Amino acid sequence: MAEYDLTAKLGRYFDRHLVFPLLEFLTERNIFDEKEILRAKYELLQNTTMVDFQLDIHNKLNPEGEEPKELIEKREEIVSRFTELSQAVQPLLDAVVTEDAARLIEHQRNSDSMLALNFLQKNFDIERNMVDALYNFARYVYDCGDYSRAATNLGLYRALVPSSDKNMMSCLWGKLASEILMQRWDDAYDDLNQLKEAIETNSTRSPLDLLHQRTWFIHWSLFVYFNHPRGRDDLVQLFLGSATSGANQTNVYLNTLQTASPHLLRYLAAAESYAFRDPITEFLECLYVHFDFDGAQKKLRDCTAVLNNDFFLIGCADEFMENARLLIFETFCRIHHCITLDMLAEKLNMGIEEAERWIVNLIRNASLDAKIDSQKGVVVMGSQVLSPYQTSNWSNYQTQQSQASTTVAPVVE
């Protein structure tokens, strides 16, 4: 299923450190040749300071070769630079853990107050240039792969400077990336929301810059939305919810999706099928546009492979398949009053006994107005009231079918 892999598309919008989890995932799925993925990792590491990781990959690619001399020298330079930067910020790090300073910093963490920095200047001789050095140190340790220390220092920097600070946006992005890479999803969720607010409240950004920021945001948000308990609801709300600026305003994130990233949300991208197609979007198109149940059933088989090989969607595979079967069943039953079990099992990509148990559970859970005639092997649907919109859709479907040479599925009534 390599042709449906989105890693190359997604990677264009990720910090290089965020690409590594996706490459690790591809290694586990055996979608690509292992050496091809190792080479991709090695290229990603070229502009980082994770030299030990780079040496490890080099040795895997060249088991008989010697370690490159330039990487050995680079390691020595990295250690020297780390020592220099850490010494420059140590007085600040010592000061902020004192009781009064820590309490003041925590109190103003979500405000634009300069009280904490003024307190540090007055009591510990901490000047503003040392706070700037903290930002540089945080960026450096992030580049070294020390994400925990990076998150701590970036969080401290954010608490000490106003929201208008020249490094604030970079700080917010770095803090979010650090929490994602440590899989601290509650912290990442909070950071994601703070980043979104910062993007939307900055009135000085050009429309093009806003588009870029929102495009990066919706890509990075996938890590959080597919790992946080409230994430999926928030993701749907982000794209399908009402615009925050008023009912007549378009949803800016849906607009960003349509403009820059139709590949992003595979299930919402059905509306973008002219720009991006895969089995998931084609399944929805078969079902809701063409009412082609045979085609939808075939695409559903392909969806299994796509979901199981997608870094973000693998955790949704079972839930997706269950809901996809419900969509097929609901659509099919609105057209046919009486359906044979073997036909229904085929449409749902299930065995006959499995399909019968599945329908029985729907009836028991009051999700389905129907009864099963096991002797005749049929499901008889109860009366259902359709909205005018639904009636129009089904009328269009019936018109299409009357003009076709064959029917999608015969009515066995």
CSV table of C-alpha atoms in Angstrom, one decimal:
chain,number,residue,atom,x,y,z
A,1,MET,CA,0.0,0.0,0.0
A,2,ALA,CA,3.0,2.3,-0.5
A,3,GLU,CA,1.1,4.3,-3.1
A,4,TYR,CA,-1.3,5.5,-0.5
A,5,ASP,CA,1.3,6.4,2.1
A,6,LEU,CA,1.2,10.1,3.0
A,7,THR,CA,4.5,10.4,4.8
A,8,ALA,CA,6.2,12.4,2.0
A,9,LYS,CA,3.3,14.8,1.8
A,10,LEU,CA,3.0,15.3,5.5
A,11,GLY,CA,6.7,15.6,6.1
A,12,ARG,CA,6.9,18.8,4.1
A,13,TYR,CA,4.9,20.5,6.9
A,14,PHE,CA,6.7,18.9,9.9
A,15,ASP,CA,9.7,19.9,11.8
A,16,ARG,CA,12.4,17.3,10.9
A,17,HIS,CA,12.2,15.8,14.4
A,18,LEU,CA,8.5,15.1,14.0
A,19,VAL,CA,9.2,13.0,10.9
A,20,PHE,CA,11.2,10.4,12.8
A,21,PRO,CA,8.1,8.8,14.5
A,22,LEU,CA,6.5,8.4,11.1
A,23,LEU,CA,9.7,6.7,9.7
A,24,GLU,CA,9.8,4.4,12.7
A,25,PHE,CA,6.2,3.5,12.0
A,26,LEU,CA,7.0,2.7,8.4
A,27,THR,CA,9.8,0.5,9.5
A,28,GLU,CA,7.5,-1.5,11.7
A,29,ARG,CA,4.9,-1.8,8.9
A,30,ASN,CA,7.5,-3.1,6.3
A,31,ILE,CA,6.0,-0.9,3.6
A,32,PHE,CA,9.3,0.3,2.2
A,33,ASP,CA,12.8,-1.2,2.0
A,34,GLU,CA,14.5,-0.8,5.4
A,35,LYS,CA,17.7,0.7,3.9
A,36,GLU,CA,15.6,3.3,2.0
A,37,ILE,CA,14.1,4.4,5.4
A,38,LEU,CA,17.5,4.4,7.0
A,39,ARG,CA,18.9,6.7,4.3
A,40,ALA,CA,15.9,9.0,4.8
A,41,LYS,CA,16.6,9.2,8.5
A,42,TYR,CA,20.3,9.8,7.8
A,43,GLU,CA,19.4,12.7,5.5
A,44,LEU,CA,17.1,14.2,8.1
A,45,LEU,CA,19.8,14.1,10.7
A,46,GLN,CA,22.3,16.0,8.6
A,47,ASN,CA,21.2,19.4,9.9
A,48,THR,CA,20.7,18.4,13.5
A,49,THR,CA,23.1,17.9,16.4
A,50,MET,CA,22.0,14.3,17.1
A,51,VAL,CA,25.3,13.0,16.0
A,52,ASP,CA,25.2,9.7,18.0
A,53,PHE,CA,21.9,8.8,16.3
A,54,GLN,CA,23.5,9.7,12.9
A,55,LEU,CA,26.5,7.5,13.6
A,56,ASP,CA,24.2,4.6,14.6
A,57,ILE,CA,22.4,4.8,11.3
A,58,HIS,CA,25.6,5.2,9.4
A,59,ASN,CA,26.9,2.0,10.9
A,60,LYS,CA,23.7,0.1,10.0
A,61,LEU,CA,24.0,1.3,6.4
A,62,ASN,CA,27.8,0.6,6.3
A,63,PRO,CA,28.4,-2.3,8.7
A,64,GLU,CA,31.9,-2.9,7.4
A,65,GLY,CA,32.9,0.8,7.1
A,66,GLU,CA,34.6,3.2,9.5
A,67,GLU,CA,32.8,6.0,11.3
A,68,PRO,CA,33.1,9.2,9.4
A,69,LYS,CA,35.8,11.5,10.8
A,70,GLU,CA,33.6,14.6,10.3
A,71,LEU,CA,30.9,13.1,12.6
A,72,ILE,CA,33.5,12.4,15.3
A,73,GLU,CA,34.7,16.0,15.1
A,74,LYS,CA,31.1,17.3,15.0
A,75,ARG,CA,30.4,15.5,18.3
A,76,GLU,CA,33.3,17.3,20.0
A,77,GLU,CA,32.0,20.6,18.7
A,78,ILE,CA,28.5,19.9,20.0
A,79,VAL,CA,29.7,19.0,23.5
A,80,SER,CA,31.7,22.2,23.6
A,81,ARG,CA,28.8,24.4,22.4
A,82,PHE,CA,26.4,22.7,24.8
A,83,THR,CA,28.7,23.5,27.7
A,84,GLU,CA,29.0,27.1,26.6
A,85,LEU,CA,25.3,27.6,26.3
A,86,SER,CA,24.4,25.9,29.6
A,87,GLN,CA,26.9,27.9,31.6
A,88,ALA,CA,25.4,31.1,30.1
A,89,VAL,CA,21.9,30.3,31.4
A,90,GLN,CA,22.8,28.6,34.7
A,91,PRO,CA,22.4,31.7,36.9
A,92,LEU,CA,18.9,32.1,35.5
A,93,LEU,CA,18.0,28.4,36.0
A,94,ASP,CA,19.3,28.6,39.6
A,95,ALA,CA,17.2,31.8,40.3
A,96,VAL,CA,13.9,30.5,38.9
A,97,VAL,CA,13.8,27.5,41.3
A,98,THR,CA,13.9,29.7,44.4
A,99,GLU,CA,10.5,29.7,46.2
A,100,ASP,CA,9.5,33.3,45.6
A,101,ALA,CA,10.6,33.3,41.9
A,102,ALA,CA,8.9,30.0,41.2
A,103,ARG,CA,5.6,31.1,42.7
A,104,LEU,CA,5.7,34.4,40.8
A,105,ILE,CA,6.5,32.7,37.5
A,106,GLU,CA,3.7,30.2,37.9
A,107,HIS,CA,1.2,33.0,38.8
A,108,GLN,CA,1.9,35.0,35.6
A,109,ARG,CA,2.4,32.0,33.3
A,110,ASN,CA,-0.8,32.8,31.3
A,111,SER,CA,-0.4,36.6,31.4
A,112,ASP,CA,1.7,39.3,29.7
A,113,SER,CA,3.0,40.6,33.0
A,114,MET,CA,6.7,41.4,33.3
A,115,LEU,CA,6.6,41.0,37.1
A,116,ALA,CA,8.6,37.8,37.2
A,117,LEU,CA,11.4,39.2,35.0
A,118,ASN,CA,11.5,42.4,37.0
A,119,PHE,CA,11.7,40.4,40.2
A,120,LEU,CA,14.6,38.3,38.8
A,121,GLN,CA,16.4,41.5,37.6
A,122,LYS,CA,16.1,43.2,41.0
A,123,ASN,CA,16.9,40.2,43.2
A,124,PHE,CA,19.3,38.1,41.1
A,125,ASP,CA,20.8,40.5,38.6
A,126,ILE,CA,19.2,38.5,35.7
A,127,GLU,CA,19.3,40.7,32.6
A,128,ARG,CA,17.1,40.3,29.5
A,129,ASN,CA,20.0,39.0,27.4
A,130,MET,CA,20.2,36.0,29.7
A,131,VAL,CA,16.5,35.3,28.9
A,132,ASP,CA,17.4,35.4,25.2
A,133,ALA,CA,20.3,33.0,26.0
A,134,LEU,CA,17.7,30.7,27.5
A,135,TYR,CA,15.8,30.6,24.3
A,136,ASN,CA,19.0,29.8,22.3
A,137,PHE,CA,19.8,27.0,24.8
A,138,ALA,CA,16.3,25.5,24.5
A,139,ARG,CA,16.6,25.4,20.8
A,140,TYR,CA,20.0,23.8,21.0
A,141,VAL,CA,19.0,21.0,23.3
A,142,TYR,CA,15.9,20.4,21.2
A,143,ASP,CA,18.1,20.0,18.2
A,144,CYS,CA,20.2,17.5,20.3
A,145,GLY,CA,17.1,15.5,20.9
A,146,ASP,CA,16.7,16.4,24.6
A,147,TYR,CA,13.0,17.2,24.3
A,148,SER,CA,12.3,17.2,28.0
A,149,ARG,CA,14.8,19.9,28.8
A,150,ALA,CA,13.7,21.8,25.7
A,151,ALA,CA,10.1,21.8,26.8
A,152,THR,CA,11.0,23.0,30.3
A,153,ASN,CA,13.2,25.8,29.1
A,154,LEU,CA,10.8,26.9,26.4
A,155,GLY,CA,8.0,26.9,28.9
A,156,LEU,CA,10.1,29.1,31.2
A,157,TYR,CA,11.0,31.5,28.4
A,158,ARG,CA,7.3,31.8,27.5
A,159,ALA,CA,6.5,32.7,31.1
A,160,LEU,CA,9.2,35.4,31.3
A,161,VAL,CA,8.5,37.4,28.1
A,162,PRO,CA,5.4,39.1,26.7
A,163,SER,CA,3.3,37.5,23.9
A,164,SER,CA,4.6,40.1,21.5
A,165,ASP,CA,8.2,38.9,21.9
A,166,LYS,CA,10.0,38.3,18.6
A,167,ASN,CA,10.7,34.6,19.5
A,168,MET,CA,7.3,33.8,20.9
A,169,MET,CA,5.8,32.0,17.9
A,170,SER,CA,9.0,29.9,17.5
A,171,CYS,CA,8.9,29.2,21.2
A,172,LEU,CA,5.2,27.9,21.0
A,173,TRP,CA,6.0,25.7,18.0
A,174,GLY,CA,9.1,24.3,19.7
A,175,LYS,CA,7.2,23.6,23.0
A,176,LEU,CA,4.4,21.8,21.1
A,177,ALA,CA,6.9,19.7,19.2
A,178,SER,CA,8.8,18.8,22.4
A,179,GLU,CA,5.6,17.6,24.1
A,180,ILE,CA,4.5,15.6,21.0
A,181,LEU,CA,7.9,13.9,20.8
A,182,MET,CA,7.6,12.9,24.5
A,183,GLN,CA,4.0,11.8,24.0
A,184,ARG,CA,2.8,14.0,26.8
A,185,TRP,CA,-0.6,14.5,25.3
A,186,ASP,CA,-2.3,16.6,27.9
A,187,ASP,CA,0.5,19.2,27.8
A,188,ALA,CA,0.6,19.0,24.0
A,189,TYR,CA,-3.2,19.5,23.9
A,190,ASP,CA,-2.8,22.7,26.0
A,191,ASP,CA,0.1,23.9,23.9
A,192,LEU,CA,-1.8,23.3,20.7
A,193,ASN,CA,-4.7,25.4,21.8
A,194,GLN,CA,-2.3,28.2,22.9
A,195,LEU,CA,-0.6,28.1,19.5
A,196,LYS,CA,-4.0,28.3,17.7
A,197,GLU,CA,-4.9,31.4,19.8
A,198,ALA,CA,-1.6,33.0,19.0
A,199,ILE,CA,-2.0,32.4,15.3
A,200,GLU,CA,-5.5,33.8,15.2
A,201,THR,CA,-5.0,36.9,17.5
A,202,ASN,CA,-1.9,38.3,15.7
A,203,SER,CA,-3.4,41.0,13.5
A,204,THR,CA,0.0,41.9,11.9
A,205,ARG,CA,0.3,38.8,9.8
A,206,SER,CA,-0.2,38.9,6.1
A,207,PRO,CA,-2.8,36.6,4.5
A,208,LEU,CA,-0.1,34.5,3.0
A,209,ASP,CA,1.7,34.1,6.4
A,210,LEU,CA,-1.6,33.2,8.0
A,211,LEU,CA,-2.2,30.5,5.4
A,212,HIS,CA,1.3,29.0,6.1
A,213,GLN,CA,0.8,29.1,9.8
A,214,ARG,CA,-2.6,27.4,9.6
A,215,THR,CA,-1.3,24.8,7.2
A,216,TRP,CA,1.5,23.9,9.6
A,217,PHE,CA,-1.0,23.9,12.5
A,218,ILE,CA,-3.5,21.4,11.0
A,219,HIS,CA,-0.6,19.1,10.1
A,220,TRP,CA,1.0,19.2,13.5
A,221,SER,CA,-2.4,18.9,15.2
A,222,LEU,CA,-2.8,15.3,13.9
A,223,PHE,CA,-0.3,14.1,16.5
A,224,VAL,CA,-2.4,15.6,19.3
A,225,TYR,CA,-5.9,15.0,17.9
A,226,PHE,CA,-5.3,11.3,17.3
A,227,ASN,CA,-3.8,10.7,20.8
A,228,HIS,CA,-5.8,12.9,23.1
A,229,PRO,CA,-9.2,11.8,24.5
A,230,ARG,CA,-10.9,14.9,23.2
A,231,GLY,CA,-8.8,15.1,20.1
A,232,ARG,CA,-11.2,13.6,17.5
A,233,ASP,CA,-14.1,15.7,18.5
A,234,ASP,CA,-11.9,18.8,18.4
A,235,LEU,CA,-10.6,17.8,14.9
A,236,VAL,CA,-14.1,17.6,13.5
A,237,GLN,CA,-15.0,20.9,15.2
A,238,LEU,CA,-11.9,22.5,13.7
A,239,PHE,CA,-13.0,21.8,10.2
A,240,LEU,CA,-16.8,21.5,10.4
A,241,GLY,CA,-17.6,23.8,13.2
A,242,SER,CA,-19.0,27.3,12.8
A,243,ALA,CA,-16.5,30.1,12.2
A,244,THR,CA,-15.6,31.9,15.4
A,245,SER,CA,-15.9,35.3,13.9
A,246,GLY,CA,-19.5,35.0,12.9
A,247,ALA,CA,-22.0,33.0,11.0
A,248,ASN,CA,-21.2,34.7,7.7
A,249,GLN,CA,-17.5,34.0,8.0
A,250,THR,CA,-16.0,30.9,6.3
A,251,ASN,CA,-14.3,28.3,8.5
A,252,VAL,CA,-10.6,29.4,8.0
A,253,TYR,CA,-9.2,25.9,8.7
A,254,LEU,CA,-11.6,24.2,6.3
A,255,ASN,CA,-10.5,26.8,3.8
A,256,THR,CA,-6.9,26.1,4.6
A,257,LEU,CA,-7.6,22.4,4.0
A,258,GLN,CA,-9.2,23.1,0.6
A,259,THR,CA,-6.5,25.5,-0.4
A,260,ALA,CA,-3.3,23.9,0.7
A,261,SER,CA,-3.8,20.4,2.1
A,262,PRO,CA,-6.6,18.3,0.5
A,263,HIS,CA,-4.6,15.2,1.4
A,264,LEU,CA,-4.8,15.8,5.1
A,265,LEU,CA,-8.0,14.4,6.5
A,266,ARG,CA,-8.6,11.3,4.4
A,267,TYR,CA,-12.3,11.0,5.4
A,268,LEU,CA,-13.0,14.7,5.0
A,269,ALA,CA,-11.1,14.8,1.7
A,270,ALA,CA,-14.0,13.1,-0.1
A,271,ALA,CA,-15.2,16.6,-1.0
A,272,GLU,CA,-11.7,17.2,-2.5
A,273,SER,CA,-11.7,14.1,-4.7
A,274,TYR,CA,-10.6,16.2,-7.7
A,275,ALA,CA,-7.4,16.9,-5.9
A,276,PHE,CA,-6.8,13.8,-3.8
A,277,ARG,CA,-8.0,10.2,-4.0
A,278,ASP,CA,-7.4,7.1,-2.0
A,279,PRO,CA,-9.6,4.1,-1.0
A,280,ILE,CA,-11.2,6.0,2.0
A,281,THR,CA,-12.3,9.0,-0.1
A,282,GLU,CA,-13.4,6.6,-2.9
A,283,PHE,CA,-15.4,4.5,-0.5
A,284,LEU,CA,-17.4,7.6,0.5
A,285,GLU,CA,-17.8,8.7,-3.1
A,286,CYS,CA,-19.1,5.2,-4.1
A,287,LEU,CA,-21.6,5.3,-1.2
A,288,TYR,CA,-22.9,8.8,-1.2
A,289,VAL,CA,-22.3,10.1,-4.7
A,290,HIS,CA,-22.9,7.1,-7.0
A,291,PHE,CA,-24.8,4.8,-4.6
A,292,ASP,CA,-22.6,2.0,-5.8
A,293,PHE,CA,-22.7,-0.6,-3.0
A,294,ASP,CA,-20.6,-3.1,-4.8
A,295,GLY,CA,-17.9,-0.4,-5.4
A,296,ALA,CA,-18.1,0.7,-1.8
A,297,GLN,CA,-17.7,-2.8,-0.5
A,298,LYS,CA,-14.6,-3.3,-2.7
A,299,LYS,CA,-13.1,0.0,-1.5
A,300,LEU,CA,-13.8,-1.0,2.1
A,301,ARG,CA,-11.4,-3.9,1.8
A,302,ASP,CA,-8.7,-1.6,0.5
A,303,CYS,CA,-9.5,0.8,3.4
A,304,THR,CA,-8.3,-1.9,5.9
A,305,ALA,CA,-4.8,-1.8,4.4
A,306,VAL,CA,-4.7,2.0,4.2
A,307,LEU,CA,-5.8,2.4,7.8
A,308,ASN,CA,-3.4,-0.2,9.2
A,309,ASN,CA,-0.5,1.5,7.4
A,310,ASP,CA,-1.3,5.1,8.3
A,311,PHE,CA,0.6,6.5,11.3
A,312,PHE,CA,-2.4,8.6,12.6
A,313,LEU,CA,-5.3,6.4,11.6
A,314,ILE,CA,-4.2,2.9,12.7
A,315,GLY,CA,-5.8,3.5,16.1
A,316,CYS,CA,-9.1,4.2,14.4
A,317,ALA,CA,-9.1,1.1,12.1
A,318,ASP,CA,-11.7,-1.0,14.0
A,319,GLU,CA,-13.9,2.0,14.7
A,320,PHE,CA,-13.7,3.1,11.1
A,321,MET,CA,-14.7,-0.3,9.8
A,322,GLU,CA,-17.6,-0.6,12.2
A,323,ASN,CA,-18.9,2.8,11.2
A,324,ALA,CA,-18.3,2.2,7.5
A,325,ARG,CA,-20.4,-1.0,7.7
A,326,LEU,CA,-23.1,1.1,9.5
A,327,LEU,CA,-23.1,3.6,6.7
A,328,ILE,CA,-23.4,0.9,4.0
A,329,PHE,CA,-26.2,-0.8,5.9
A,330,GLU,CA,-28.1,2.4,6.7
A,331,THR,CA,-27.9,3.6,3.1
A,332,PHE,CA,-28.8,0.2,1.7
A,333,CYS,CA,-31.7,-0.3,4.0
A,334,ARG,CA,-33.2,3.1,3.1
A,335,ILE,CA,-33.6,1.8,-0.4
A,336,HIS,CA,-34.6,-1.8,0.2
A,337,HIS,CA,-37.4,-3.1,2.4
A,338,CYS,CA,-36.4,-6.7,2.4
A,339,ILE,CA,-32.9,-8.0,2.1
A,340,THR,CA,-31.3,-11.5,2.0
A,341,LEU,CA,-28.7,-12.1,4.6
A,342,ASP,CA,-26.2,-13.5,2.2
A,343,MET,CA,-26.5,-10.4,0.0
A,344,LEU,CA,-26.1,-8.2,3.1
A,345,ALA,CA,-23.1,-10.1,4.3
A,346,GLU,CA,-21.5,-9.6,0.9
A,347,LYS,CA,-22.1,-5.9,1.0
A,348,LEU,CA,-20.7,-5.6,4.5
A,349,ASN,CA,-17.7,-7.8,3.8
A,350,MET,CA,-18.7,-10.3,6.5
A,351,GLY,CA,-19.7,-13.9,6.8
A,352,ILE,CA,-23.4,-14.7,6.9
A,353,GLU,CA,-23.4,-15.8,10.5
A,354,GLU,CA,-21.3,-12.8,11.5
A,355,ALA,CA,-23.6,-10.4,9.6
A,356,GLU,CA,-26.7,-11.9,11.3
A,357,ARG,CA,-25.1,-11.5,14.8
A,358,TRP,CA,-24.1,-7.9,13.9
A,359,ILE,CA,-27.7,-7.0,12.8
A,360,VAL,CA,-29.2,-8.7,15.9
A,361,ASN,CA,-27.0,-6.5,18.1
A,362,LEU,CA,-28.2,-3.4,16.2
A,363,ILE,CA,-31.8,-4.4,16.9
A,364,ARG,CA,-31.1,-5.1,20.6
A,365,ASN,CA,-29.4,-1.7,21.0
A,366,ALA,CA,-32.5,0.0,19.4
A,367,SER,CA,-30.3,1.3,16.6
A,368,LEU,CA,-32.4,-0.6,13.9
A,369,ASP,CA,-36.1,-0.9,13.3
A,370,ALA,CA,-36.1,-4.4,11.7
A,371,LYS,CA,-36.6,-8.1,12.2
A,372,ILE,CA,-34.8,-11.2,11.0
A,373,ASP,CA,-36.6,-14.1,9.4
A,374,SER,CA,-33.9,-16.8,9.9
A,375,GLN,CA,-35.9,-19.5,8.1
A,376,LYS,CA,-36.1,-17.4,4.9
A,377,GLY,CA,-32.7,-15.9,5.5
A,378,VAL,CA,-33.9,-12.3,5.1
A,379,VAL,CA,-34.0,-9.0,7.1
A,380,VAL,CA,-37.3,-7.1,6.9
A,381,MET,CA,-37.0,-3.4,7.6
A,382,GLY,CA,-39.6,-1.4,9.6
A,383,SER,CA,-41.1,1.9,8.5
A,384,GLN,CA,-38.7,4.8,8.3
A,385,VAL,CA,-39.5,8.5,7.8
A,386,LEU,CA,-37.1,10.3,5.5
A,387,SER,CA,-36.4,14.0,5.6
A,388,PRO,CA,-37.2,16.0,2.4
A,389,TYR,CA,-33.4,16.1,1.7
A,390,GLN,CA,-33.0,12.4,2.1
A,391,THR,CA,-36.2,11.7,0.0
A,392,SER,CA,-34.7,13.9,-2.7
A,393,ASN,CA,-31.5,11.9,-2.6
A,394,TRP,CA,-33.2,8.5,-2.8
A,395,SER,CA,-35.5,9.8,-5.6
A,396,ASN,CA,-32.4,10.7,-7.5
A,397,TYR,CA,-30.9,7.3,-6.8
A,398,GLN,CA,-34.1,5.5,-8.1
A,399,THR,CA,-34.0,7.7,-11.2
A,400,GLN,CA,-30.4,6.7,-11.8
A,401,GLN,CA,-31.2,3.0,-11.3
A,402,SER,CA,-34.3,3.0,-13.6
A,403,GLN,CA,-32.0,4.4,-16.4
A,404,ALA,CA,-29.3,1.8,-15.8
A,405,SER,CA,-29.2,-1.6,-17.5
A,406,THR,CA,-28.6,-3.4,-14.3
A,407,THR,CA,-29.5,-2.7,-10.7
A,408,VAL,CA,-27.0,-2.4,-7.9
A,409,ALA,CA,-28.9,-5.0,-5.8
A,410,PRO,CA,-32.2,-6.6,-6.4
A,411,VAL,CA,-35.2,-6.2,-4.0
A,412,VAL,CA,-36.2,-9.6,-2.7
A,413,GLU,CA,-39.5,-8.5,-1.4
